[in-house]
Structures are given as C-alpha cells and as structure tokens.
PDB file of C-alpha atoms in Angstrom:
ATOM      1  CA  MET A   1      20.168  -4.353  -2.054  1.00  0.00           C
ATOM      2  CA  LEU A   2      17.047  -2.957  -3.634  1.00  0.00           C
ATOM      3  CA  ASN A   3      17.301   0.556  -2.187  1.00  0.00           C
ATOM      4  CA  GLY A   4      18.985   2.238  -5.122  1.00  0.00           C
ATOM      5  CA  LEU A   5      16.648   0.650  -7.638  1.00  0.00           C
ATOM      6  CA  LEU A   6      13.589   1.427  -5.598  1.00  0.00           C
ATOM      7  CA  ASN A   7      14.414   5.079  -5.095  1.00  0.00           C
ATOM      8  CA  SER A   8      15.040   5.430  -8.847  1.00  0.00           C
ATOM      9  CA  LEU A   9      11.774   3.648  -9.545  1.00  0.00           C
ATOM     10  CA  ARG A  10       9.808   5.925  -7.194  1.00  0.00           C
ATOM     11  CA  THR A  11      11.245   9.076  -8.803  1.00  0.00           C
ATOM     12  CA  THR A  12      10.597   7.869 -12.372  1.00  0.00           C
ATOM     13  CA  LEU A  13       7.061   6.759 -11.684  1.00  0.00           C
ATOM     14  CA  VAL A  14       5.999   9.842  -9.741  1.00  0.00           C
ATOM     15  CA  GLU A  15       7.565  12.273 -12.240  1.00  0.00           C
ATOM     16  CA  GLY A  16       6.151  10.303 -15.153  1.00  0.00           C
ATOM     17  CA  ALA A  17       2.668  10.252 -13.680  1.00  0.00           C
ATOM     18  CA  SER A  18       2.679  14.046 -13.509  1.00  0.00           C
ATOM     19  CA  ARG A  19       3.266  14.295 -17.242  1.00  0.00           C
ATOM     20  CA  LEU A  20       0.604  11.785 -18.316  1.00  0.00           C
ATOM     21  CA  PRO A  21      -3.212  12.080 -18.519  1.00  0.00           C
ATOM     22  CA  MET A  22      -4.625  10.808 -15.226  1.00  0.00           C
ATOM     23  CA  ASN A  23      -6.045   7.333 -15.534  1.00  0.00           C
ATOM     24  CA  PHE A  24      -7.060   5.284 -12.537  1.00  0.00           C
ATOM     25  CA  ALA A  25      -6.541   1.596 -12.098  1.00  0.00           C
ATOM     26  CA  ILE A  26      -8.859   1.697  -9.077  1.00  0.00           C
ATOM     27  CA  GLU A  27     -11.352   4.371  -8.073  1.00  0.00           C
ATOM     28  CA  THR A  28     -13.914   4.399  -5.256  1.00  0.00           C
ATOM     29  CA  GLU A  29     -16.509   7.030  -4.451  1.00  0.00           C
ATOM     30  CA  SER A  30     -18.152   7.289  -1.000  1.00  0.00           C
ATOM     31  CA  LEU A  31     -17.719   3.502  -0.628  1.00  0.00           C
ATOM     32  CA  SER A  32     -19.217   1.992   2.562  1.00  0.00           C
ATOM     33  CA  LYS A  33     -19.665  -1.520   3.822  1.00  0.00           C
ATOM     34  CA  ARG A  34     -21.531  -2.675   6.871  1.00  0.00           C
ATOM     35  CA  PHE A  35     -21.669  -6.025   8.511  1.00  0.00           C
ATOM     36  CA  GLY A  36     -24.682  -5.642  10.793  1.00  0.00           C
ATOM     37  CA  ARG A  37     -23.857  -2.763  13.089  1.00  0.00           C
ATOM     38  CA  VAL A  38     -20.136  -2.829  12.234  1.00  0.00           C
ATOM     39  CA  LYS A  39     -19.038  -0.259   9.691  1.00  0.00           C
ATOM     40  CA  ALA A  40     -15.989  -1.831   7.906  1.00  0.00           C
ATOM     41  CA  LEU A  41     -15.700   0.977   5.351  1.00  0.00           C
ATOM     42  CA  ASP A  42     -16.897   4.498   5.905  1.00  0.00           C
ATOM     43  CA  GLU A  43     -17.476   6.618   2.794  1.00  0.00           C
ATOM     44  CA  LEU A  44     -14.086   5.766   1.285  1.00  0.00           C
ATOM     45  CA  SER A  45     -13.161   7.871  -1.780  1.00  0.00           C
ATOM     46  CA  LEU A  46      -9.817   6.664  -3.243  1.00  0.00           C
ATOM     47  CA  ARG A  47      -8.013   6.988  -6.533  1.00  0.00           C
ATOM     48  CA  VAL A  48      -5.135   4.670  -7.505  1.00  0.00           C
ATOM     49  CA  ALA A  49      -3.263   5.945 -10.540  1.00  0.00           C
ATOM     50  CA  GLN A  50      -1.924   3.533 -13.127  1.00  0.00           C
ATOM     51  CA  GLY A  51       1.685   2.398 -12.621  1.00  0.00           C
ATOM     52  CA  GLY A  52       3.833   1.803  -9.545  1.00  0.00           C
ATOM     53  CA  VAL A  53       3.337  -0.121  -6.376  1.00  0.00           C
ATOM     54  CA  HIS A  54       0.446   1.187  -4.292  1.00  0.00           C
ATOM     55  CA  ALA A  55       0.456  -0.050  -0.683  1.00  0.00           C
ATOM     56  CA  LEU A  56      -2.727  -0.222   1.337  1.00  0.00           C
ATOM     57  CA  VAL A  57      -1.712  -0.113   4.989  1.00  0.00           C
ATOM     58  CA  GLY A  58      -3.413   0.098   8.359  1.00  0.00           C
ATOM     59  CA  PRO A  59      -3.949  -1.846  11.560  1.00  0.00           C
ATOM     60  CA  ASN A  60      -5.803  -5.139  11.722  1.00  0.00           C
ATOM     61  CA  GLY A  61      -9.521  -4.420  11.302  1.00  0.00           C
ATOM     62  CA  ALA A  62      -8.886  -1.190   9.326  1.00  0.00           C
ATOM     63  CA  GLY A  63     -10.963  -2.432   6.350  1.00  0.00           C
ATOM     64  CA  LYS A  64      -8.195  -3.427   3.984  1.00  0.00           C
ATOM     65  CA  THR A  65      -9.415  -6.918   3.133  1.00  0.00           C
ATOM     66  CA  THR A  66     -12.986  -5.703   2.938  1.00  0.00           C
ATOM     67  CA  LEU A  67     -11.979  -3.148   0.340  1.00  0.00           C
ATOM     68  CA  ILE A  68     -10.054  -5.710  -1.711  1.00  0.00           C
ATOM     69  CA  LYS A  69     -12.927  -8.162  -1.629  1.00  0.00           C
ATOM     70  CA  ILE A  70     -15.242  -5.446  -2.966  1.00  0.00           C
ATOM     71  CA  LEU A  71     -12.757  -4.654  -5.737  1.00  0.00           C
ATOM     72  CA  VAL A  72     -12.669  -8.306  -6.910  1.00  0.00           C
ATOM     73  CA  ASN A  73     -16.445  -8.692  -6.491  1.00  0.00           C
ATOM     74  CA  VAL A  74     -16.410 -11.072  -3.546  1.00  0.00           C
ATOM     75  CA  PHE A  75     -18.332  -8.552  -1.440  1.00  0.00           C
ATOM     76  CA  HIS A  76     -20.820  -5.918  -2.587  1.00  0.00           C
ATOM     77  CA  ALA A  77     -20.722  -2.461  -1.060  1.00  0.00           C
ATOM     78  CA  THR A  78     -23.524  -1.256   1.172  1.00  0.00           C
ATOM     79  CA  ALA A  79     -23.274   2.165  -0.490  1.00  0.00           C
ATOM     80  CA  GLY A  80     -21.034   3.998  -2.946  1.00  0.00           C
ATOM     81  CA  THR A  81     -19.200   2.746  -6.030  1.00  0.00           C
ATOM     82  CA  ALA A  82     -15.884   1.106  -6.959  1.00  0.00           C
ATOM     83  CA  THR A  83     -14.357   0.783 -10.402  1.00  0.00           C
ATOM     84  CA  VAL A  84     -11.473  -1.452 -11.417  1.00  0.00           C
ATOM     85  CA  LEU A  85      -9.736  -0.787 -14.732  1.00  0.00           C
ATOM     86  CA  GLY A  86     -12.742   1.319 -15.728  1.00  0.00           C
ATOM     87  CA  ALA A  87     -15.332  -1.340 -14.974  1.00  0.00           C
ATOM     88  CA  ASP A  88     -17.832  -1.345 -12.078  1.00  0.00           C
ATOM     89  CA  SER A  89     -16.536  -3.801  -9.473  1.00  0.00           C
ATOM     90  CA  THR A  90     -19.900  -5.596  -9.377  1.00  0.00           C
ATOM     91  CA  SER A  91     -19.283  -6.666 -12.971  1.00  0.00           C
ATOM     92  CA  ILE A  92     -15.857  -8.156 -12.297  1.00  0.00           C
ATOM     93  CA  SER A  93     -15.995 -11.855 -13.177  1.00  0.00           C
ATOM     94  CA  GLY A  94     -14.833 -14.405 -15.714  1.00  0.00           C
ATOM     95  CA  LYS A  95     -12.939 -12.672 -18.571  1.00  0.00           C
ATOM     96  CA  ALA A  96     -12.318  -9.570 -16.480  1.00  0.00           C
ATOM     97  CA  PHE A  97      -9.783 -11.564 -14.455  1.00  0.00           C
ATOM     98  CA  ALA A  98      -7.724 -11.975 -17.613  1.00  0.00           C
ATOM     99  CA  ARG A  99      -6.568  -8.398 -16.858  1.00  0.00           C
ATOM    100  CA  ILE A 100      -6.282  -8.791 -13.063  1.00  0.00           C
ATOM    101  CA  GLY A 101      -3.844 -10.881 -11.051  1.00  0.00           C
ATOM    102  CA  TYR A 102      -5.112 -11.629  -7.550  1.00  0.00           C
ATOM    103  CA  VAL A 103      -3.324 -13.322  -4.682  1.00  0.00           C
ATOM    104  CA  SER A 104      -4.539 -13.386  -1.079  1.00  0.00           C
ATOM    105  CA  GLU A 105      -3.010 -14.443   2.243  1.00  0.00           C
ATOM    106  CA  ASN A 106      -5.217 -17.523   2.358  1.00  0.00           C
ATOM    107  CA  GLN A 107      -5.070 -18.363  -1.311  1.00  0.00           C
ATOM    108  CA  GLN A 108      -6.949 -21.501  -2.210  1.00  0.00           C
ATOM    109  CA  LEU A 109      -4.822 -23.705  -4.525  1.00  0.00           C
ATOM    110  CA  PRO A 110      -5.527 -27.182  -6.012  1.00  0.00           C
ATOM    111  CA  LEU A 111      -3.228 -28.906  -3.548  1.00  0.00           C
ATOM    112  CA  TRP A 112      -3.493 -32.240  -5.345  1.00  0.00           C
ATOM    113  CA  MET A 113      -1.841 -30.700  -8.443  1.00  0.00           C
ATOM    114  CA  ARG A 114       1.908 -30.649  -9.125  1.00  0.00           C
ATOM    115  CA  VAL A 115       3.356 -27.217  -9.636  1.00  0.00           C
ATOM    116  CA  GLY A 116       4.071 -27.813 -13.355  1.00  0.00           C
ATOM    117  CA  THR A 117       0.563 -29.161 -13.899  1.00  0.00           C
ATOM    118  CA  PHE A 118      -0.947 -26.205 -12.100  1.00  0.00           C
ATOM    119  CA  LEU A 119       0.820 -23.682 -14.336  1.00  0.00           C
ATOM    120  CA  LYS A 120      -0.001 -25.671 -17.502  1.00  0.00           C
ATOM    121  CA  TYR A 121      -3.663 -25.865 -16.456  1.00  0.00           C
ATOM    122  CA  LEU A 122      -3.880 -22.041 -16.163  1.00  0.00           C
ATOM    123  CA  ARG A 123      -2.284 -21.169 -19.505  1.00  0.00           C
ATOM    124  CA  PRO A 124      -5.367 -21.547 -21.737  1.00  0.00           C
ATOM    125  CA  PHE A 125      -7.401 -19.176 -19.598  1.00  0.00           C
ATOM    126  CA  TYR A 126      -5.118 -16.265 -20.402  1.00  0.00           C
ATOM    127  CA  LEU A 127      -4.490 -15.129 -23.977  1.00  0.00           C
ATOM    128  CA  THR A 128      -1.530 -13.012 -22.721  1.00  0.00           C
ATOM    129  CA  TRP A 129       0.198 -15.850 -20.859  1.00  0.00           C
ATOM    130  CA  ASP A 130       3.940 -15.467 -21.413  1.00  0.00           C
ATOM    131  CA  LEU A 131       5.775 -18.808 -21.362  1.00  0.00           C
ATOM    132  CA  ASP A 132       9.161 -17.103 -21.185  1.00  0.00           C
ATOM    133  CA  LEU A 133       8.002 -15.102 -18.128  1.00  0.00           C
ATOM    134  CA  GLU A 134       6.592 -18.232 -16.574  1.00  0.00           C
ATOM    135  CA  SER A 135       9.943 -19.977 -17.000  1.00  0.00           C
ATOM    136  CA  ARG A 136      11.749 -16.979 -15.472  1.00  0.00           C
ATOM    137  CA  PHE A 137       9.495 -17.155 -12.415  1.00  0.00           C
ATOM    138  CA  VAL A 138      10.055 -20.932 -12.109  1.00  0.00           C
ATOM    139  CA  GLN A 139      13.814 -20.321 -12.068  1.00  0.00           C
ATOM    140  CA  GLN A 140      13.724 -17.164  -9.974  1.00  0.00           C
ATOM    141  CA  PHE A 141      11.476 -18.794  -7.305  1.00  0.00           C
ATOM    142  CA  GLU A 142      13.143 -22.231  -7.619  1.00  0.00           C
ATOM    143  CA  LEU A 143       9.712 -23.820  -8.012  1.00  0.00           C
ATOM    144  CA  PRO A 144       9.846 -27.672  -8.043  1.00  0.00           C
ATOM    145  CA  LEU A 145       7.641 -28.472 -11.020  1.00  0.00           C
ATOM    146  CA  ASP A 146       7.254 -32.148 -10.141  1.00  0.00           C
ATOM    147  CA  ARG A 147       6.115 -31.647  -6.545  1.00  0.00           C
ATOM    148  CA  LYS A 148       2.463 -31.414  -5.456  1.00  0.00           C
ATOM    149  CA  LEU A 149       1.354 -28.064  -4.034  1.00  0.00           C
ATOM    150  CA  ARG A 150       0.227 -29.763  -0.797  1.00  0.00           C
ATOM    151  CA  HIS A 151       3.877 -30.764  -0.135  1.00  0.00           C
ATOM    152  CA  LEU A 152       5.256 -27.247  -0.480  1.00  0.00           C
ATOM    153  CA  SER A 153       5.984 -24.839   2.409  1.00  0.00           C
ATOM    154  CA  ARG A 154       3.757 -21.845   2.838  1.00  0.00           C
ATOM    155  CA  GLY A 155       6.422 -19.639   1.289  1.00  0.00           C
ATOM    156  CA  MET A 156       6.777 -21.860  -1.792  1.00  0.00           C
ATOM    157  CA  ARG A 157       2.992 -21.984  -2.235  1.00  0.00           C
ATOM    158  CA  MET A 158       2.911 -18.193  -2.175  1.00  0.00           C
ATOM    159  CA  LYS A 159       5.650 -18.166  -4.832  1.00  0.00           C
ATOM    160  CA  ALA A 160       3.615 -20.518  -6.991  1.00  0.00           C
ATOM    161  CA  ALA A 161       0.478 -18.369  -6.526  1.00  0.00           C
ATOM    162  CA  LEU A 162       2.367 -15.207  -7.426  1.00  0.00           C
ATOM    163  CA  ALA A 163       3.954 -16.781 -10.474  1.00  0.00           C
ATOM    164  CA  SER A 164       0.509 -17.805 -11.671  1.00  0.00           C
ATOM    165  CA  ALA A 165      -0.784 -14.253 -11.124  1.00  0.00           C
ATOM    166  CA  LEU A 166       2.076 -12.553 -12.944  1.00  0.00           C
ATOM    167  CA  ALA A 167       2.814 -14.874 -15.844  1.00  0.00           C
ATOM    168  CA  PHE A 168       0.027 -13.481 -18.017  1.00  0.00           C
ATOM    169  CA  ARG A 169       1.245  -9.876 -17.569  1.00  0.00           C
ATOM    170  CA  PRO A 170      -1.931  -8.501 -15.894  1.00  0.00           C
ATOM    171  CA  GLU A 171      -2.691  -4.810 -16.060  1.00  0.00           C
ATOM    172  CA  LEU A 172      -3.475  -4.775 -12.377  1.00  0.00           C
ATOM    173  CA  ILE A 173      -2.072  -6.979  -9.562  1.00  0.00           C
ATOM    174  CA  ILE A 174      -4.081  -7.063  -6.348  1.00  0.00           C
ATOM    175  CA  LEU A 175      -2.416  -8.714  -3.328  1.00  0.00           C
ATOM    176  CA  ASP A 176      -4.018  -9.148   0.126  1.00  0.00           C
ATOM    177  CA  GLU A 177      -1.454  -9.556   2.901  1.00  0.00           C
ATOM    178  CA  PRO A 178       0.856 -11.675   0.654  1.00  0.00           C
ATOM    179  CA  PHE A 179       3.917 -11.468   2.972  1.00  0.00           C
ATOM    180  CA  SER A 180       2.235 -12.502   6.220  1.00  0.00           C
ATOM    181  CA  GLY A 181       4.258 -15.159   7.980  1.00  0.00           C
ATOM    182  CA  LEU A 182       6.960 -15.489   5.289  1.00  0.00           C
ATOM    183  CA  ASP A 183      10.639 -15.547   6.066  1.00  0.00           C
ATOM    184  CA  PRO A 184      12.788 -12.548   4.984  1.00  0.00           C
ATOM    185  CA  VAL A 185      14.373 -14.343   2.071  1.00  0.00           C
ATOM    186  CA  VAL A 186      11.023 -15.294   0.522  1.00  0.00           C
ATOM    187  CA  ARG A 187       9.686 -11.767   1.089  1.00  0.00           C
ATOM    188  CA  GLU A 188      12.738 -10.348  -0.714  1.00  0.00           C
ATOM    189  CA  GLU A 189      12.147 -12.631  -3.712  1.00  0.00           C
ATOM    190  CA  LEU A 190       8.478 -11.661  -3.939  1.00  0.00           C
ATOM    191  CA  VAL A 191       9.264  -7.964  -3.547  1.00  0.00           C
ATOM    192  CA  GLN A 192      11.771  -8.167  -6.424  1.00  0.00           C
ATOM    193  CA  ALA A 193       9.137  -9.844  -8.637  1.00  0.00           C
ATOM    194  CA  LEU A 194       6.645  -7.031  -7.881  1.00  0.00           C
ATOM    195  CA  VAL A 195       9.241  -4.371  -8.585  1.00  0.00           C
ATOM    196  CA  ASP A 196      10.026  -6.031 -11.929  1.00  0.00           C
ATOM    197  CA  ALA A 197       6.291  -6.182 -12.765  1.00  0.00           C
ATOM    198  CA  THR A 198       5.955  -2.389 -12.659  1.00  0.00           C
ATOM    199  CA  ALA A 199       7.238  -2.433 -16.214  1.00  0.00           C
ATOM    200  CA  TYR A 200       3.753  -3.615 -17.351  1.00  0.00           C
ATOM    201  CA  SER A 201       1.400  -3.477 -14.375  1.00  0.00           C
ATOM    202  CA  THR A 202      -0.030  -1.539 -11.474  1.00  0.00           C
ATOM    203  CA  THR A 203       0.292  -3.294  -8.091  1.00  0.00           C
ATOM    204  CA  PHE A 204      -2.148  -2.732  -5.229  1.00  0.00           C
ATOM    205  CA  VAL A 205      -0.942  -4.615  -2.146  1.00  0.00           C
ATOM    206  CA  SER A 206      -2.305  -4.562   1.411  1.00  0.00           C
ATOM    207  CA  SER A 207      -0.408  -5.120   4.607  1.00  0.00           C
ATOM    208  CA  HIS A 208      -0.633  -4.284   8.327  1.00  0.00           C
ATOM    209  CA  ASP A 209       3.200  -4.224   8.525  1.00  0.00           C
ATOM    210  CA  LEU A 210       4.728  -0.933   7.443  1.00  0.00           C
ATOM    211  CA  ALA A 211       8.270  -2.208   7.712  1.00  0.00           C
ATOM    212  CA  GLU A 212       7.717  -4.704   4.888  1.00  0.00           C
ATOM    213  CA  ILE A 213       5.887  -2.268   2.629  1.00  0.00           C
ATOM    214  CA  GLU A 214       7.668   1.075   2.894  1.00  0.00           C
ATOM    215  CA  SER A 215      10.877  -0.321   1.451  1.00  0.00           C
ATOM    216  CA  PHE A 216       9.413  -0.767  -2.008  1.00  0.00           C
ATOM    217  CA  ALA A 217       6.041   1.022  -2.327  1.00  0.00           C
ATOM    218  CA  THR A 218       5.838   4.080  -4.591  1.00  0.00           C
ATOM    219  CA  HIS A 219       2.456   5.220  -3.124  1.00  0.00           C
ATOM    220  CA  LEU A 220       0.931   4.697   0.313  1.00  0.00           C
ATOM    221  CA  THR A 221      -2.717   4.667   1.351  1.00  0.00           C
ATOM    222  CA  TYR A 222      -3.513   4.537   5.044  1.00  0.00           C
ATOM    223  CA  LEU A 223      -6.815   3.188   6.327  1.00  0.00           C
ATOM    224  CA  ASP A 224      -7.989   3.336   9.924  1.00  0.00           C
ATOM    225  CA  SER A 225     -11.367   2.227  11.222  1.00  0.00           C
ATOM    226  CA  GLY A 226     -12.677   2.062   7.632  1.00  0.00           C
ATOM    227  CA  ARG A 227     -11.724   5.654   6.825  1.00  0.00           C
ATOM    228  CA  LEU A 228      -9.093   7.050   4.511  1.00  0.00           C
ATOM    229  CA  ARG A 229      -6.495   8.972   6.553  1.00  0.00           C
ATOM    230  CA  LEU A 230      -3.791   9.491   3.943  1.00  0.00           C
ATOM    231  CA  SER A 231      -3.092   8.640   0.283  1.00  0.00           C
ATOM    232  CA  GLU A 232      -0.215   9.944  -1.792  1.00  0.00           C
ATOM    233  CA  ASP A 233       3.173   9.172  -3.255  1.00  0.00           C
ATOM    234  CA  VAL A 234       5.991   8.305  -0.866  1.00  0.00           C
ATOM    235  CA  PRO A 235       8.279  11.281  -1.659  1.00  0.00           C
ATOM    236  CA  SER A 236       5.400  13.740  -1.012  1.00  0.00           C
ATOM    237  CA  ILE A 237       4.607  12.091   2.351  1.00  0.00           C
ATOM    238  CA  ARG A 238       8.190  12.238   3.478  1.00  0.00           C
ATOM    239  CA  SER A 239       8.666  15.858   2.405  1.00  0.00           C
ATOM    240  CA  ARG A 240       5.581  17.333   4.139  1.00  0.00           C
ATOM    241  CA  PHE A 241       5.887  15.782   7.606  1.00  0.00           C
ATOM    242  CA  ARG A 242       8.418  17.015  10.171  1.00  0.00           C
ATOM    243  CA  GLU A 243       8.913  16.616  13.922  1.00  0.00           C
ATOM    244  CA  VAL A 244       9.277  20.127  15.213  1.00  0.00           C
ATOM    245  CA  GLU A 245      10.999  21.161  18.437  1.00  0.00           C
ATOM    246  CA  VAL A 246      11.147  24.869  19.331  1.00  0.00           C
ATOM    247  CA  THR A 247      12.839  26.647  22.241  1.00  0.00           C
ATOM    248  CA  LEU A 248      11.275  30.007  23.074  1.00  0.00           C
ATOM    249  CA  ASP A 249      12.398  32.988  25.144  1.00  0.00           C
ATOM    250  CA  SER A 250       9.813  32.296  27.825  1.00  0.00           C
ATOM    251  CA  PRO A 251       7.111  29.712  28.634  1.00  0.00           C
ATOM    252  CA  ALA A 252       4.041  29.931  26.452  1.00  0.00           C
ATOM    253  CA  ALA A 253       0.509  28.709  26.792  1.00  0.00           C
ATOM    254  CA  ILE A 254      -0.923  26.591  23.995  1.00  0.00           C
ATOM    255  CA  PRO A 255      -3.564  28.695  22.134  1.00  0.00           C
ATOM    256  CA  PRO A 256      -6.903  27.080  21.274  1.00  0.00           C
ATOM    257  CA  ASP A 257      -6.858  27.969  17.579  1.00  0.00           C
ATOM    258  CA  LEU A 258      -3.857  25.992  16.342  1.00  0.00           C
ATOM    259  CA  PRO A 259      -3.329  25.347  12.635  1.00  0.00           C
ATOM    260  CA  SER A 260      -4.927  22.038  11.614  1.00  0.00           C
ATOM    261  CA  ASN A 261      -1.596  20.744  10.310  1.00  0.00           C
ATOM    262  CA  TRP A 262       0.068  21.029  13.741  1.00  0.00           C
ATOM    263  CA  LEU A 263      -0.444  17.632  15.313  1.00  0.00           C
ATOM    264  CA  GLN A 264       0.179  16.457  18.878  1.00  0.00           C
ATOM    265  CA  LEU A 265       1.479  19.811  20.161  1.00  0.00           C
ATOM    266  CA  SER A 266       2.859  19.767  23.738  1.00  0.00           C
ATOM    267  CA  ALA A 267       4.596  22.406  25.835  1.00  0.00           C
ATOM    268  CA  ALA A 268       7.081  21.977  28.664  1.00  0.00           C
ATOM    269  CA  GLY A 269       8.588  25.176  29.978  1.00  0.00           C
ATOM    270  CA  THR A 270      10.000  27.077  27.043  1.00  0.00           C
ATOM    271  CA  THR A 271      10.001  24.027  24.704  1.00  0.00           C
ATOM    272  CA  LEU A 272       7.286  23.301  22.186  1.00  0.00           C
ATOM    273  CA  LYS A 273       7.013  19.996  20.337  1.00  0.00           C
ATOM    274  CA  PHE A 274       4.627  19.089  17.572  1.00  0.00           C
ATOM    275  CA  ILE A 275       4.357  17.437  14.170  1.00  0.00           C
ATOM    276  CA  ASP A 276       3.825  19.611  11.105  1.00  0.00           C
ATOM    277  CA  SER A 277       1.912  17.772   8.334  1.00  0.00           C
ATOM    278  CA  ALA A 278       2.295  20.568   5.751  1.00  0.00           C
ATOM    279  CA  PHE A 279       5.924  21.496   6.270  1.00  0.00           C
ATOM    280  CA  GLN A 280       7.298  24.633   4.638  1.00  0.00           C
ATOM    281  CA  GLN A 281      10.158  25.905   6.771  1.00  0.00           C
ATOM    282  CA  ASP A 282       9.894  29.661   6.116  1.00  0.00           C
ATOM    283  CA  ALA A 283       6.092  29.693   6.534  1.00  0.00           C
ATOM    284  CA  LEU A 284       6.317  27.591   9.665  1.00  0.00           C
ATOM    285  CA  GLN A 285       8.962  29.856  11.300  1.00  0.00           C
ATOM    286  CA  SER A 286       6.861  32.899  10.517  1.00  0.00           C
ATOM    287  CA  GLU A 287       3.754  31.259  12.099  1.00  0.00           C
ATOM    288  CA  ILE A 288       5.672  30.361  15.259  1.00  0.00           C
ATOM    289  CA  LEU A 289       7.062  33.890  15.545  1.00  0.00           C
ATOM    290  CA  HIS A 290       3.596  35.321  15.086  1.00  0.00           C
ATOM    291  CA  ARG A 291       2.058  33.113  17.801  1.00  0.00           C
ATOM    292  CA  PHE A 292       4.845  32.737  20.339  1.00  0.00           C
ATOM    293  CA  GLY A 293       7.441  35.491  19.775  1.00  0.00           C
ATOM    294  CA  THR A 294      11.219  35.114  19.609  1.00  0.00           C
ATOM    295  CA  ILE A 295      12.667  31.677  18.875  1.00  0.00           C
ATOM    296  CA  GLN A 296      15.908  30.683  20.588  1.00  0.00           C
ATOM    297  CA  HIS A 297      16.277  27.442  18.643  1.00  0.00           C
ATOM    298  CA  ALA A 298      14.268  25.366  16.194  1.00  0.00           C
ATOM    299  CA  ALA A 299      14.741  21.850  14.806  1.00  0.00           C
ATOM    300  CA  PHE A 300      12.742  20.325  11.936  1.00  0.00           C
ATOM    301  CA  ASN A 301      13.476  16.587  11.817  1.00  0.00           C
ATOM    302  CA  PRO A 302      12.383  14.218   9.005  1.00  0.00           C
ATOM    303  CA  MET A 303      10.180  11.349  10.073  1.00  0.00           C
ATOM    304  CA  THR A 304       9.991   7.653   9.265  1.00  0.00           C
ATOM    305  CA  ILE A 305       6.861   6.471   7.449  1.00  0.00           C
ATOM    306  CA  ARG A 306       5.924   4.470  10.520  1.00  0.00           C
ATOM    307  CA  ASN A 307       6.033   7.510  12.792  1.00  0.00           C
ATOM    308  CA  ILE A 308       4.102   9.601  10.261  1.00  0.00           C
ATOM    309  CA  PHE A 309       1.327   7.045  10.144  1.00  0.00           C
ATOM    310  CA  LEU A 310       1.287   6.707  13.967  1.00  0.00           C
ATOM    311  CA  ALA A 311       0.876  10.504  14.174  1.00  0.00           C
ATOM    312  CA  VAL A 312      -1.918  10.512  11.671  1.00  0.00           C
ATOM    313  CA  ALA A 313      -3.759   7.668  13.483  1.00  0.00           C
ATOM    314  CA  ARG A 314      -3.406   9.266  16.943  1.00  0.00           C
ATOM    315  CA  SER A 315      -4.629  12.590  15.618  1.00  0.00           C
ATOM    316  CA  ALA A 316      -7.669  10.968  14.059  1.00  0.00           C
ATOM    317  CA  ARG A 317      -8.638   9.336  17.322  1.00  0.00           C
ATOM    318  CA  LYS A 318      -8.268  12.215  19.700  1.00  0.00           C
ATOM    319  CA  PRO A 319      -7.667  15.981  19.565  1.00  0.00           C
ATOM    320  CA  SER A 320      -4.013  16.945  19.204  1.00  0.00           C
TER     321      SER A 320
END
C-alpha cells in the first residue's frame, strides 16, 4: 500500500539532498564505547544528513542501542565525539529535547495516567506542540483518551509514546527498536506516521529486523560488532551490488589479487560466482575478460537489501 509513496519519497529526498548544502542531524567522529573489556562501538564515524528516514540496522549486540544512548546523553563515549543537531551529545538535556523526539523499545511511561491526561501534561513542555497534529494522531492511532496507560496493550502504548514524540514537530526523531514485538497492523500505522513526519523532521530508527525497515527507509546504516560496515541512501545501495555468475571457456583458478569489491568469490568448473559491491557492467566485463579470458555467459542479478547486508557482514568476518 505504501510502496508507491515510499519510492517517490526516496527519490525526492535523495535528489533534494544533492542540491542542498550538507547539514547533518547526527554526526560522530571516531566514536568508541567500552564496557570493561567489551568494545560496544569501535571508532564509529557516521554522518546522518537532514531529512528522510535513516535506518540503523544490524544484528543483536551490534552497538545500535549503545549509539542511540550516547546520542541522547544516557551514556558517555569512551573516546571520540558525537553531535546532535549541531550540539555535543554530552550537552543534550532539558530544553534540547524540545527539538528531539525519542522513543525506545522499553519506553517508561506514567502508567497511572490516562492517555488524555498524559498528552495534556506534556503540552506545556514544548512551545511547538501542535494541538491539531495531536488530535490527528489520536484519531489515526485510535487512542482511548479516557483509559489509563497501564491498561493498554503494548502496541497501544507504543502508539501513545510515538504520538507524544511527534506532536511537537521535532526536528529529529530518534527511535530505538520501536517495532519489536508489534503486530503487522500496528507496525503499518507507525510506519505511516513516520513517513508523514518527513515533511518536518529527520528520523533515525534502529532495528535488527531488515524486513520491517527496508520497506520505508530512505537511508540505511549497517553496524556489526560496533563497526560501521555500510551507510548510504537506499537507491545507491541497490544500484551498486550485484550477484554475478559467469561461465568461462575453461576452468580457472582463483587468483590471489582479486579486486576488493569482489566478495565471496567461488569457482566450480567453468562457473564463477561472486558479489560485486561496486557494479558497473562494462568495467566488470572488461575486468573478467582481463583476468579469465573468454566469457561464454554472464548474469548480473540485483540483490535484496537483506542479501546485500549478509554479504557485507560475512565479508567483514572472514576473507572472501
């Protein structure tokens, strides 16, 4: 249902960003965080441009939550720096959160409050609180204003939390695993709200589940073992990765000096298979001819985001 809108959104945001001066909603430089002997983040340098939906993905334990907690000044980095909307993350507190909407998987809410009372309580803290937008979220999420938060399902509580984080039109929305454990209908409603919010905000959302993220993200950042493996807009990622299968005239040995963008190369008889992470068809065919001779057949197949990230992760953990 959202596919047409999302594809248009991605194109507009990516093309628009290329015409504007580069401003960063989030920027880290050589950011590291240790917990004893465990290195949760390892010299992470990341830039998140303003606008769009930026997804932070990676397996459990990749460092996603640690990064987000540094950005909102819950944790301090062991080394390196992080800035959020131009301010050092260690200074983020109080009034700074009038520009930042934050929702986490285990969001602490005043469960004794009714939904309506909760939203009313928050209004004075935000000069930009939009009553019309609040009302729209109440209707869109079907929030029961007269029920206490403790009596809501997990999905309804997440809706209430997201409504409270979006109603004041924050410049930056930071979400830590907001979709975990939610049913598909609730996820769809939350995704729609985030897509709508791109009109006035930058969204930075973490998840370990690519399937729920790749459908609406405009940019993807992949963390693994605390290190940055990939970070760029979705169209660029899709265009530069291909699964390559080549049939040669005769069996060929794999040379030791392969291009660094050829990942997971294998040979079986006259067939070569690998993943090209910098795909340009003419240049690739010339390189194959130079190294292996005549090509009988070649196929260059587009890859899903999931398979791209699996390839990147496997290549980072062992030689291709």
